[in-house]
CSV table of C-alpha atoms in Angstrom, one decimal:
chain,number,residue,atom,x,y,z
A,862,UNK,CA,81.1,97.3,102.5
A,863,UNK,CA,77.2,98.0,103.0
A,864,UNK,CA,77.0,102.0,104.0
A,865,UNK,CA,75.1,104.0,101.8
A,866,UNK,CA,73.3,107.5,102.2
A,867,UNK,CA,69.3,106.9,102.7
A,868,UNK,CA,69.3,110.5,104.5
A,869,UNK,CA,70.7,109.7,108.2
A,870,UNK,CA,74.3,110.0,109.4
A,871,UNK,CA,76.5,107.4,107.9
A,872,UNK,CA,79.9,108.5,108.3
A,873,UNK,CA,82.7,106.1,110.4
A,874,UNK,CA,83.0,108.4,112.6
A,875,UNK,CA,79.1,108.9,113.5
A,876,UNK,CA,78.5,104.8,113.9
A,877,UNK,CA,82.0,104.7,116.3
A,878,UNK,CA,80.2,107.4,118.3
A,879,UNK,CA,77.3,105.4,118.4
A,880,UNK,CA,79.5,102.4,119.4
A,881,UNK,CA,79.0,100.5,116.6
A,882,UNK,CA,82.0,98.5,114.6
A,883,UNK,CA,81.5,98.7,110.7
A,884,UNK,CA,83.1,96.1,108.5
A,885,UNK,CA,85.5,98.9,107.7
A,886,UNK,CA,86.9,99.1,111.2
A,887,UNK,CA,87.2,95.4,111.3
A,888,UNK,CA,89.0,94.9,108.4
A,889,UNK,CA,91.7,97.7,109.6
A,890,UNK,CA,92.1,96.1,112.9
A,891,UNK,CA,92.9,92.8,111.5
A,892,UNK,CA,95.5,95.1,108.9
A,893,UNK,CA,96.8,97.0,112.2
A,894,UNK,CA,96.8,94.0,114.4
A,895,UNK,CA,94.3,95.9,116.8
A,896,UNK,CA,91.1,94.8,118.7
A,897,UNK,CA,88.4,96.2,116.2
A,898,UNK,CA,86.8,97.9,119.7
A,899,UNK,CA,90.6,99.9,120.0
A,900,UNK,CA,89.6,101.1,116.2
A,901,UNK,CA,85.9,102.2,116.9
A,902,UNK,CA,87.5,104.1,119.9
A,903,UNK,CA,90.2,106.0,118.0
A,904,UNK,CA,88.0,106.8,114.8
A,905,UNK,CA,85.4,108.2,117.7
A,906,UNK,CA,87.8,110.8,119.2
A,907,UNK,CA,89.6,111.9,115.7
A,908,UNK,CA,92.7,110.1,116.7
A,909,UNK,CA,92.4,107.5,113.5
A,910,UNK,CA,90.7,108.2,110.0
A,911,UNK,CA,89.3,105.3,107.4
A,912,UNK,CA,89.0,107.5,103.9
A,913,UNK,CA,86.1,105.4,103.0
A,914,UNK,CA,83.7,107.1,100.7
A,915,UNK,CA,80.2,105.0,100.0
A,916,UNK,CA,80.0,105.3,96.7
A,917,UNK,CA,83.9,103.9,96.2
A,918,UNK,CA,82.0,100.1,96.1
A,919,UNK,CA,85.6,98.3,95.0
A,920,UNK,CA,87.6,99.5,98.3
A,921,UNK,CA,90.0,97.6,100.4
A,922,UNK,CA,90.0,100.1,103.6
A,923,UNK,CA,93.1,101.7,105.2
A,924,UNK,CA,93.6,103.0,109.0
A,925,UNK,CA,95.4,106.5,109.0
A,926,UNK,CA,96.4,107.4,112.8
A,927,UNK,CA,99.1,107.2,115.0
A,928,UNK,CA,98.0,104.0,116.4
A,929,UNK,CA,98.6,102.2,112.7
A,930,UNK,CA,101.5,101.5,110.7
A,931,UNK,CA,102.8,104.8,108.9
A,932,UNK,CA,101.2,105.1,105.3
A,933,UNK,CA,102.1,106.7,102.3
A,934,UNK,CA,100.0,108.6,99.3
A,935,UNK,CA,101.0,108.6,96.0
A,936,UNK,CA,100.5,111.7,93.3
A,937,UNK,CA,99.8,111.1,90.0
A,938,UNK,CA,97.3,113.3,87.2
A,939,UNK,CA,98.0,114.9,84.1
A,940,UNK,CA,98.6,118.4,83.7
A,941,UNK,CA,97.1,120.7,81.4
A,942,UNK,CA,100.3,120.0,79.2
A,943,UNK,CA,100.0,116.8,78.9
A,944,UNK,CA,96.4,114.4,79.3
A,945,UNK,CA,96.5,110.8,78.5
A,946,UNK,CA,94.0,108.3,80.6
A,947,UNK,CA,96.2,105.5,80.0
A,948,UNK,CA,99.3,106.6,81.5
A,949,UNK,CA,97.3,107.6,84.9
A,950,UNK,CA,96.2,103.9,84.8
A,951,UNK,CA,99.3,103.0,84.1
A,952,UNK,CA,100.6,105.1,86.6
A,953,UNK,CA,98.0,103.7,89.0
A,954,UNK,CA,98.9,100.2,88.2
A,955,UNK,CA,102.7,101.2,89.7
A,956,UNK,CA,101.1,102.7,92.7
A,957,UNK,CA,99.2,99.2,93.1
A,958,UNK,CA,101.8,97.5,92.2
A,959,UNK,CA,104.9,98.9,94.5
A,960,UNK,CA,102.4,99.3,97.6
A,961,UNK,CA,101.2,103.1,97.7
A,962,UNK,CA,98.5,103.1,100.5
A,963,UNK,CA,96.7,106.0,99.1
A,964,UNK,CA,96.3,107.6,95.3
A,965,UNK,CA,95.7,111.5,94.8
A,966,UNK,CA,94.7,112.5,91.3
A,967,UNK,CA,95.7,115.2,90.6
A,968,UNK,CA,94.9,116.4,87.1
A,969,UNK,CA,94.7,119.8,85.9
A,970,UNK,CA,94.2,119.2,82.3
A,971,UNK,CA,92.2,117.2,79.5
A,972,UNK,CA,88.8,115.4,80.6
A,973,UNK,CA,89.6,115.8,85.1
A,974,UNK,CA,85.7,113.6,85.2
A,975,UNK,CA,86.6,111.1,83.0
A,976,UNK,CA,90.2,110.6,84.0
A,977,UNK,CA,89.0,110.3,88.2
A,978,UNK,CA,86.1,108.1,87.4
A,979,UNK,CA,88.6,105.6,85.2
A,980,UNK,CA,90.9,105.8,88.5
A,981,UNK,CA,87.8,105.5,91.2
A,982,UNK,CA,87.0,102.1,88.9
A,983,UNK,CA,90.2,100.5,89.0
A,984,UNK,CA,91.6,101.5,92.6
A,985,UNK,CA,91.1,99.4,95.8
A,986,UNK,CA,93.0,102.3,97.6
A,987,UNK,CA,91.5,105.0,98.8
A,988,UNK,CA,91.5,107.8,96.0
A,989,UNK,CA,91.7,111.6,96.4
A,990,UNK,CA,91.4,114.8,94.7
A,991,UNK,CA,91.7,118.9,95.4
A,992,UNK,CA,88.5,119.8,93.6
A,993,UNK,CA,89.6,123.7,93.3
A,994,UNK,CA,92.3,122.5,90.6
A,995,UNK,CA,88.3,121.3,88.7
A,996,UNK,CA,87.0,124.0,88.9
A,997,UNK,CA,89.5,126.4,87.8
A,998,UNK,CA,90.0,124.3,84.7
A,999,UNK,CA,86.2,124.7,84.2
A,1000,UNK,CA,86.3,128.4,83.9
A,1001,UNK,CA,88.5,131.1,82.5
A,1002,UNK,CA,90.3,132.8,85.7
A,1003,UNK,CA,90.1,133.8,89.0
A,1004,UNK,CA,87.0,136.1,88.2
A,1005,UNK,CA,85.1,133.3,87.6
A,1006,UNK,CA,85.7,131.6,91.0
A,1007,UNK,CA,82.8,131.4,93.7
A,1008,UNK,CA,82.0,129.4,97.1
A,1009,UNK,CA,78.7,127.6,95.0
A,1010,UNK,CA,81.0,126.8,92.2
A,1011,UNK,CA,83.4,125.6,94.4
A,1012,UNK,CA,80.6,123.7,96.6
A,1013,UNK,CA,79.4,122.0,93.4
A,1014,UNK,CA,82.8,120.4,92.3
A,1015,UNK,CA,83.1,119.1,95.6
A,1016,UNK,CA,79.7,117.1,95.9
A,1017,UNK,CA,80.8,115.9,92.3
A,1018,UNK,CA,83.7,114.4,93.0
A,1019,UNK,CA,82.5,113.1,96.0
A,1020,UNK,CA,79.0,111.8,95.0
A,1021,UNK,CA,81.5,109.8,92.6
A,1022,UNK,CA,82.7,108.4,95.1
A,1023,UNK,CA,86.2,110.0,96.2
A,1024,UNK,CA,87.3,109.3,99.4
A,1025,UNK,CA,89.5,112.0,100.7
A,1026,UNK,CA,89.8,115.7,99.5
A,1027,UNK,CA,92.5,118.4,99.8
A,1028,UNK,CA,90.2,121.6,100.7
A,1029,UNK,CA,92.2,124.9,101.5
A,1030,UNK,CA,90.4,126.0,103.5
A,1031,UNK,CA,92.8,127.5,106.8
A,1032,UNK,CA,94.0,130.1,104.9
A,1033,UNK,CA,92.0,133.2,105.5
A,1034,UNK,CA,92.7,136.9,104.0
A,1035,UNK,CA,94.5,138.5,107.2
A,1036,UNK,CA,97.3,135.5,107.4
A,1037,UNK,CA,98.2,137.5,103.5
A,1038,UNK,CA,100.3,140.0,104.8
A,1039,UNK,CA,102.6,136.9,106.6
A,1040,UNK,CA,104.2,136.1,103.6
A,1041,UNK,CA,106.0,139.2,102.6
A,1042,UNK,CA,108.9,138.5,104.5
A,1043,UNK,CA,109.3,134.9,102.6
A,1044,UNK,CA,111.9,134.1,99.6
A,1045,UNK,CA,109.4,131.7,98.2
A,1046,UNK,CA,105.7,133.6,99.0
A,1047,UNK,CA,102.6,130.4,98.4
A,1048,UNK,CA,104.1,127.4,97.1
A,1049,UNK,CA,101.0,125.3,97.1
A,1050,UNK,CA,98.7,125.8,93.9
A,1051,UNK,CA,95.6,125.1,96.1
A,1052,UNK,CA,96.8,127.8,98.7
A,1053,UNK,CA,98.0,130.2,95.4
A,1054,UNK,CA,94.3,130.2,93.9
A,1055,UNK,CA,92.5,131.2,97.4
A,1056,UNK,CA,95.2,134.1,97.9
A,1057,UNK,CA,94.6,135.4,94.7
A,1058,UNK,CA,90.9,135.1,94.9
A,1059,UNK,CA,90.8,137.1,98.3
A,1060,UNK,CA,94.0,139.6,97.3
A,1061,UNK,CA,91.9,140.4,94.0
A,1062,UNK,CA,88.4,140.8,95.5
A,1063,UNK,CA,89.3,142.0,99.3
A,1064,UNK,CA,87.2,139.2,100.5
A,1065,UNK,CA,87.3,136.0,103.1
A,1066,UNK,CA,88.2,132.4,101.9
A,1067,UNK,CA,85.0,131.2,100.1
A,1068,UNK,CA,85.3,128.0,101.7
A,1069,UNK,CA,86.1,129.1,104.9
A,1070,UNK,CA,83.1,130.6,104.8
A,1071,UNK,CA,81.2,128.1,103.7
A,1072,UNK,CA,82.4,125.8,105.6
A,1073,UNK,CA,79.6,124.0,107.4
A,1074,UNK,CA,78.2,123.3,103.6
A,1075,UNK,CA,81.6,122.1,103.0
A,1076,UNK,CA,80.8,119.6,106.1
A,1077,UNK,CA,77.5,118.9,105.0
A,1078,UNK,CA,78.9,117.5,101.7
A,1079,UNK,CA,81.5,115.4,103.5
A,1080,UNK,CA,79.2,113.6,106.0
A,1081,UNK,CA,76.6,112.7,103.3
A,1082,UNK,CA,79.3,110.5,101.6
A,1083,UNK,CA,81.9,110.3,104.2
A,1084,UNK,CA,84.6,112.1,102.8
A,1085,UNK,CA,87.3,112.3,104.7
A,1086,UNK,CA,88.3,115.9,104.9
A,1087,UNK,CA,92.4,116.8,104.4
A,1088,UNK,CA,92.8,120.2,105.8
A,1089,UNK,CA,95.2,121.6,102.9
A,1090,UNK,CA,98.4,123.7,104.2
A,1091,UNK,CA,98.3,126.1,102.0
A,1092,UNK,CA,101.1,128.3,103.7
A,1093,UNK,CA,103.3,125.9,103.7
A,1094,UNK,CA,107.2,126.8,103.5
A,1095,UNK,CA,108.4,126.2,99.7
A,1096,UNK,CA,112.2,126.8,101.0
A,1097,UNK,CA,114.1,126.5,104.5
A,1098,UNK,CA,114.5,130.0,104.9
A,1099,UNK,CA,110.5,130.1,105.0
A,1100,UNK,CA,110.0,127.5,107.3
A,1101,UNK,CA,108.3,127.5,110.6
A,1102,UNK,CA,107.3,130.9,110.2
A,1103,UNK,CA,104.3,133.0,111.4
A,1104,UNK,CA,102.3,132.4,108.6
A,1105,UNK,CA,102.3,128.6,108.3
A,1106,UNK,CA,101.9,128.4,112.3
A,1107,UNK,CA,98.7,130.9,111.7
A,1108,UNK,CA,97.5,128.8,109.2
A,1109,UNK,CA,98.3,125.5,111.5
A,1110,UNK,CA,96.0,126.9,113.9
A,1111,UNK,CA,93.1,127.9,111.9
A,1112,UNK,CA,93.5,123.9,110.7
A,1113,UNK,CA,92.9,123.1,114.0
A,1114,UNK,CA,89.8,124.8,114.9
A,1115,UNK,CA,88.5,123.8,111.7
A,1116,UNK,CA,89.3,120.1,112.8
A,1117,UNK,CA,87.2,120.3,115.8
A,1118,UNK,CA,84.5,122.1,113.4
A,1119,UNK,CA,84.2,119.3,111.4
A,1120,UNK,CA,84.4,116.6,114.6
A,1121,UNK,CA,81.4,118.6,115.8
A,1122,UNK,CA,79.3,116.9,112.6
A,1123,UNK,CA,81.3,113.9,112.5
A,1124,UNK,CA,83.4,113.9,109.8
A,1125,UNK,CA,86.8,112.9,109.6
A,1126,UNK,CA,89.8,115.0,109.0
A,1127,UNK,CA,93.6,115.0,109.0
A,1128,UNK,CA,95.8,118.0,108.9
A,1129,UNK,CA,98.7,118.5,106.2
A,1130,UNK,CA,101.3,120.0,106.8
A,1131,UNK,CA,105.4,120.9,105.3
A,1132,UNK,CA,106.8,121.4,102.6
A,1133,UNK,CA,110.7,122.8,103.0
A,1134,UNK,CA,112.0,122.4,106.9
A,1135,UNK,CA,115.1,121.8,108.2
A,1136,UNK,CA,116.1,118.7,109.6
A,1137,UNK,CA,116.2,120.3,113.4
A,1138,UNK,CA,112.7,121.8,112.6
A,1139,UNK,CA,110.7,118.6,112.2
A,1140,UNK,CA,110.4,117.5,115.6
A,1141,UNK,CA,108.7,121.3,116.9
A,1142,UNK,CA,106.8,120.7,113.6
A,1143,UNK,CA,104.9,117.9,114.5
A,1144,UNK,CA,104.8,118.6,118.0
A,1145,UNK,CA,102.7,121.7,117.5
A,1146,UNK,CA,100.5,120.0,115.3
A,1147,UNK,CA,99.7,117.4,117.3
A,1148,UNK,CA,99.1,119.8,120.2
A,1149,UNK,CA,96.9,123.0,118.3
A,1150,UNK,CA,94.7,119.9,116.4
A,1151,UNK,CA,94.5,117.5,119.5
A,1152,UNK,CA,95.8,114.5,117.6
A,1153,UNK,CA,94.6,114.6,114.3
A,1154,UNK,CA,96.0,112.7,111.8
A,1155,UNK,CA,99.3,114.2,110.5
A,1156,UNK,CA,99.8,114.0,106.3
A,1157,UNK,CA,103.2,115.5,105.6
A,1158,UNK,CA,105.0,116.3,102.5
A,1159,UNK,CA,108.6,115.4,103.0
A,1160,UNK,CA,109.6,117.1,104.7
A,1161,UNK,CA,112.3,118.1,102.1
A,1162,UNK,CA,115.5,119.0,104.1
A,1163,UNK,CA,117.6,120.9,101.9
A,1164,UNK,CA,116.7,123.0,99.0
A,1165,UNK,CA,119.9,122.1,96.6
A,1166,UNK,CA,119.6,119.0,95.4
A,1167,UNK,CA,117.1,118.9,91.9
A,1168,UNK,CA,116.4,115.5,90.8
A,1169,UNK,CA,117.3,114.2,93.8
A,1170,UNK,CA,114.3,115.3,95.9
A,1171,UNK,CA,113.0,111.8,96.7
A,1172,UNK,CA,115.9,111.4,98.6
A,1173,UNK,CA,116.1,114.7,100.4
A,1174,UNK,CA,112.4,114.4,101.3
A,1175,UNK,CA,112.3,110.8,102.8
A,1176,UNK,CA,115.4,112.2,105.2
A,1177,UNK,CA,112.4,114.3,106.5
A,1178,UNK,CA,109.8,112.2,106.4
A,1179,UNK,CA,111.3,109.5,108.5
A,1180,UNK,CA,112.0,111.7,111.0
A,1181,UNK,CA,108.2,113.1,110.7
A,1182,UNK,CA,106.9,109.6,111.1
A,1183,UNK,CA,108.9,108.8,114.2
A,1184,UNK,CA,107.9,111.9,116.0
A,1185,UNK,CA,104.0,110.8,115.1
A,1186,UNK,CA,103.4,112.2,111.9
A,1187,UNK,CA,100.4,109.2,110.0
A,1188,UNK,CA,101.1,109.6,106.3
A,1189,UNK,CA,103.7,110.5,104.2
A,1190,UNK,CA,103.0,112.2,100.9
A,1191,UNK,CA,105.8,110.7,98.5
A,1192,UNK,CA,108.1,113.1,96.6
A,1193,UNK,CA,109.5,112.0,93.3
A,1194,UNK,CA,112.9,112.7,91.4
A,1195,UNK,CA,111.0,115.2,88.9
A,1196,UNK,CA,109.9,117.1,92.2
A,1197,UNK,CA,110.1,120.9,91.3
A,1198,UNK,CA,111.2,119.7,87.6
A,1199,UNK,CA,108.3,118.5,86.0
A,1200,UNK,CA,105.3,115.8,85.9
A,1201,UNK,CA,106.1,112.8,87.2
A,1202,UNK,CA,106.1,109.9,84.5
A,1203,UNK,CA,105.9,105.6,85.7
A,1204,UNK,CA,109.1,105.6,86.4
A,1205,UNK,CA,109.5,108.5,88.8
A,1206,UNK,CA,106.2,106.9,90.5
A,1207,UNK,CA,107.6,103.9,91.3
A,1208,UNK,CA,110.8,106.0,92.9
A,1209,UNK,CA,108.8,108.0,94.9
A,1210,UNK,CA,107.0,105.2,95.9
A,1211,UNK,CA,109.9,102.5,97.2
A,1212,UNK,CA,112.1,105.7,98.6
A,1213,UNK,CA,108.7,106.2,100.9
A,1214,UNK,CA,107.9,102.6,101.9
A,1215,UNK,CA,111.2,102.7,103.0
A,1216,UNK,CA,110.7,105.8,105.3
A,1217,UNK,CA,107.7,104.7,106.4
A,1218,UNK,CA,109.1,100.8,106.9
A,1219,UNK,CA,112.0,102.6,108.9
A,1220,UNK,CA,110.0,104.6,111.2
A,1221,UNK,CA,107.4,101.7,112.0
A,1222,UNK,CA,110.4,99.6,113.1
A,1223,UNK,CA,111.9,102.6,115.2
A,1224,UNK,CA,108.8,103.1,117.0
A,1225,UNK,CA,108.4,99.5,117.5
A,1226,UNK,CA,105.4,98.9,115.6
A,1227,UNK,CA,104.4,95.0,116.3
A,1228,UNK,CA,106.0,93.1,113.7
A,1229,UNK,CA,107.5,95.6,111.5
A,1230,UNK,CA,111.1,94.5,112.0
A,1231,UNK,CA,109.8,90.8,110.9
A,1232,UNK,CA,110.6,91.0,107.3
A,1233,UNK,CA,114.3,92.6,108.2
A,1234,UNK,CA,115.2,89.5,110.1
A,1235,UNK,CA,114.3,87.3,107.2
A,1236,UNK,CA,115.9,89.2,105.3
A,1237,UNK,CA,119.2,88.6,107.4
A,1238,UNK,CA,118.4,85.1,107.6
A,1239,UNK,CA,118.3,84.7,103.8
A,1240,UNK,CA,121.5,86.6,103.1
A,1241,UNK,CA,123.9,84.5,105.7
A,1242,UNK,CA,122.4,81.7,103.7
A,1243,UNK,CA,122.9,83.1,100.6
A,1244,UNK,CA,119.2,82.1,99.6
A,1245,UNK,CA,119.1,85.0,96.7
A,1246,UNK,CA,115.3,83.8,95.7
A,1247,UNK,CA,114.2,84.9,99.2
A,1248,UNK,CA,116.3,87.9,99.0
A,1249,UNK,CA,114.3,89.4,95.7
A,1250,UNK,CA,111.2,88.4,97.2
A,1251,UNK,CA,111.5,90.3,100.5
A,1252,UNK,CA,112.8,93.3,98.7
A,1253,UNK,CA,110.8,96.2,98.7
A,1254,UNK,CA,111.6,96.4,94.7
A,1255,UNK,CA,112.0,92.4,93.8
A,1256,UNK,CA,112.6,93.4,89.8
A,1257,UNK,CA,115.1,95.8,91.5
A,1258,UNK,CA,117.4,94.0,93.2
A,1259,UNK,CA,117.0,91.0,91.2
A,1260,UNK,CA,118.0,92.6,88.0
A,1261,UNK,CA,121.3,94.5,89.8
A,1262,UNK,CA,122.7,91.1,90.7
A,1263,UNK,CA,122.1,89.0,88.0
A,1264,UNK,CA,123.3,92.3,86.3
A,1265,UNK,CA,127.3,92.1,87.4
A,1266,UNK,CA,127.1,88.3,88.6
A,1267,UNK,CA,127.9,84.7,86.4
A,1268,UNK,CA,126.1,84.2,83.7
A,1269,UNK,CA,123.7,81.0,83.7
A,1270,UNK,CA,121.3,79.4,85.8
A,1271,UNK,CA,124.2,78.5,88.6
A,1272,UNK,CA,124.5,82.1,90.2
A,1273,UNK,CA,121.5,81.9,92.2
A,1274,UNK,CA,123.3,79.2,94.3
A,1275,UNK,CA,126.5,81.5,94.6
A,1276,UNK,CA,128.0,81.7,97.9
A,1277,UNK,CA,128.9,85.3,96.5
A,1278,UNK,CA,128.3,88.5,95.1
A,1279,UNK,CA,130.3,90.4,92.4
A,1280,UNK,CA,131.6,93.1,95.4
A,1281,UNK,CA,133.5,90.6,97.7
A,1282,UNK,CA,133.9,87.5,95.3
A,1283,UNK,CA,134.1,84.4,96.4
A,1284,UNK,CA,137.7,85.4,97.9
A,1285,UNK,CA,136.5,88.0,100.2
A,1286,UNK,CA,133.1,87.3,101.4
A,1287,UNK,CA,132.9,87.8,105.0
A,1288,UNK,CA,129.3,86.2,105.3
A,1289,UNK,CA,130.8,82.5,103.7
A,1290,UNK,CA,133.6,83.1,105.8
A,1291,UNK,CA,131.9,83.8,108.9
A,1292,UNK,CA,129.8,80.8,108.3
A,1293,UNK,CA,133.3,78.7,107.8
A,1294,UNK,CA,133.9,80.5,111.6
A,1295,UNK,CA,133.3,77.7,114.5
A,1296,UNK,CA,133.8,78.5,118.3
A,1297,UNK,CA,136.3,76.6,120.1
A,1298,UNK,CA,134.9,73.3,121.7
A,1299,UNK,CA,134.7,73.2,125.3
């Protein structure tokens, strides 16, 4: 991609207002199956977001928008516990490898610079950050906190070339008082930091304030802004309630703020919701921030189920994407439990590729029930090497069935599997099934 800042507007959403179609628009539309013209129109009215930042030189761009197939983002990052480069690449490598869209580092601990810049280098996905989690590792405590520190982190990180950032910036000092009545208070770390800051000093969220400098950062390297919800629900009980709906508004006017200077934005939203919650969830959004982009975390559906929250999240998150929610944030097993190692990446990962794959074919996304049919093809013919290789997980699946079926090279030409036998297979039988002859 050519953009690069030389002191005039350069963002996407700038050259679709001025009708022209960038090399990143054309290379979503031939990803979303779109006329590039359909792309340049949806980036120009908000509807559709490219994370693209100029300075990220080795990126394959994404489409985020109602109009594209539903996406997914991956977490990974070290805590202050525990800091070691090579297992974020190596985390990085499973988010690569089991098709994440999108990458957030999230790193709280150890070198935060050298750990992003390692990632920016060896991601062709777009890569994000929430640079208050920098700058509260740079300094001792909340005292230290200010809007220029704040302001200076963020033209780091994005001079470096990250191309979305988590900025918490909707909650503002009188939505405090909201969250009294909850069994959980602020469950978000970004959201925790800006409530302490303006509970301890009686004063406005810094960036709020700042905001239009916040702007001015994002549209001089095109970072695509993600509206953090910092209010939102940590449990069911707190779901829905008047403080994350005053925060969902604020996100809203802050979205048309930042379409004003032409940057792009999505909104995130929940967190803990009950399953007949969702679909007023994403309805409101859609309606307070006119279409935004909708980045939700689950959501997780029940709050009992530890080590299982992969699961319990993507039962949301289906249901999310279907009623027009963009991108899924993936939950893994070690969700409220701990940092998330390889392993619970490439969980997270499948269980929301699956969520995602299921609400693309329920909305009748163009070609997104292709891969099931071959997939149904392949089994009646018992063609096992086509099986593994349209799996979502081919290591997976293929190491389950040669797990429990004949040894040797013979049992990839079984008619079979270990559940039915050979005995009781109703595909082979079926097949042995002919319609009487006319």
């Amino acid at each position: 991609m050519t953009r690069s800042y030389t002191g005039k507007p350069i963002t996407l959403m700038h050259l679709a207002r001025q009708g022209e179609i960038t090399d990143e628009m054309r290379r979503v539309a031939e990803r979303e199956r779109h006329d590039p013209e359909f792309i340049r129109e949806k980036i120009a009215t908000g509807k559709l977001v490219i994370p693209a930042n100029v300075n990220h030189t080795n990126l394959d761009p994404i489409g985020i928008g109602i109009d594209c197939d539903v996406k997914i983002n991956a977490n990974i990052g070290n805590s202050a516990l525990d800091s070691d480069i090579d297992n974020e690449l190596a985390k990085l490598k499973n988010c690569l490898t089991y098709g994440a869209d999108t990458v957030m580092d999230l790193s709280t601990g150890g070198d935060i610079s050298k750990i992003r810049l390692a990632l920016l280098k060896a991601s062709p996905i777009p890569l994000g950050t929430v640079p208050v989690y920098q700058a509260m590792a740079e300094i001792g405590g909340i005292s230290e906190l200010s809007a220029d520190l704040l302001l200076d982190v963020i033209e780091k990180q994005a001079k470096e070339g990250v191309d979305y950032m988590t900025i918490h910036v909707g909650l503002l000092k009188e939505h405090l008082p909201m969250v009294k009545s909850r069994l959980t208070g602020i469950v978000s770390r970004g959201g925790s930091l800006m409530a302490e800051y303006m509970a301890r000093f009686e004063k406005q969220n810094p960036l709020y304030e700042r905001f239009d400098d916040v702007l001015d950062i994002a549209a001089r390297y095109d970072v695509t802004l993600s509206l953090g919800d910092g209010l939102r629900p940590g449990c069911l009980h707190d779901a829905t309630d008047e403080a994350q709906l005053a925060e969902l508004k604020t996100l809203g006017e802050l979205a048309r703020r930042a379409w004003a200077k032409d940057v792009q934005v999505m909104i995130e939203g929940p967190g803990h919701v009950p399953f007949d919650q969702i679909e007023r969830n994403v309805a409101l959004q859609q309606e307070w921030c006119d279409g935004a982009p909708f980045y939700v975390l689950g959501p997780i559906v029940t709050d009992i189920a530890p080590g299982y929250d992969h699961i319990t999240s993507t039962i949301g998150a289906t249901l999310a994407a279907v009623k027009g929610a963009s991108y899924l944030c993936y939950v893994t097993p070690k969700e409220h439990l701990g940092l998330p190692n390889t392993e619970d990446v490439r969980e997270g990962i499948i269980a929301y590729k699956i969520a995602a794959h299921a609400a693309d074919v329920a909305k009748g996304r163009p070609g997104a029930r292709d891969r099931d049919d071959e997939m149904a093809r392949a089994r009646f013919a018992f063609d096992w090497a086509k099986q593994f290789n349209l799996a979502l997980d081919p290591d997976r699946a293929r190491s389950m069935y040669e797990s429990c079926s004949p040894a040797g090279d013979e049992h990839h030409k079984a008619h079979y599997c270990s559940m039915c036998g050979p005995k009781f297979c109703a595909m082979r039988i079926s097949r042995a099934v002919k319609p009487d002859e006319e």
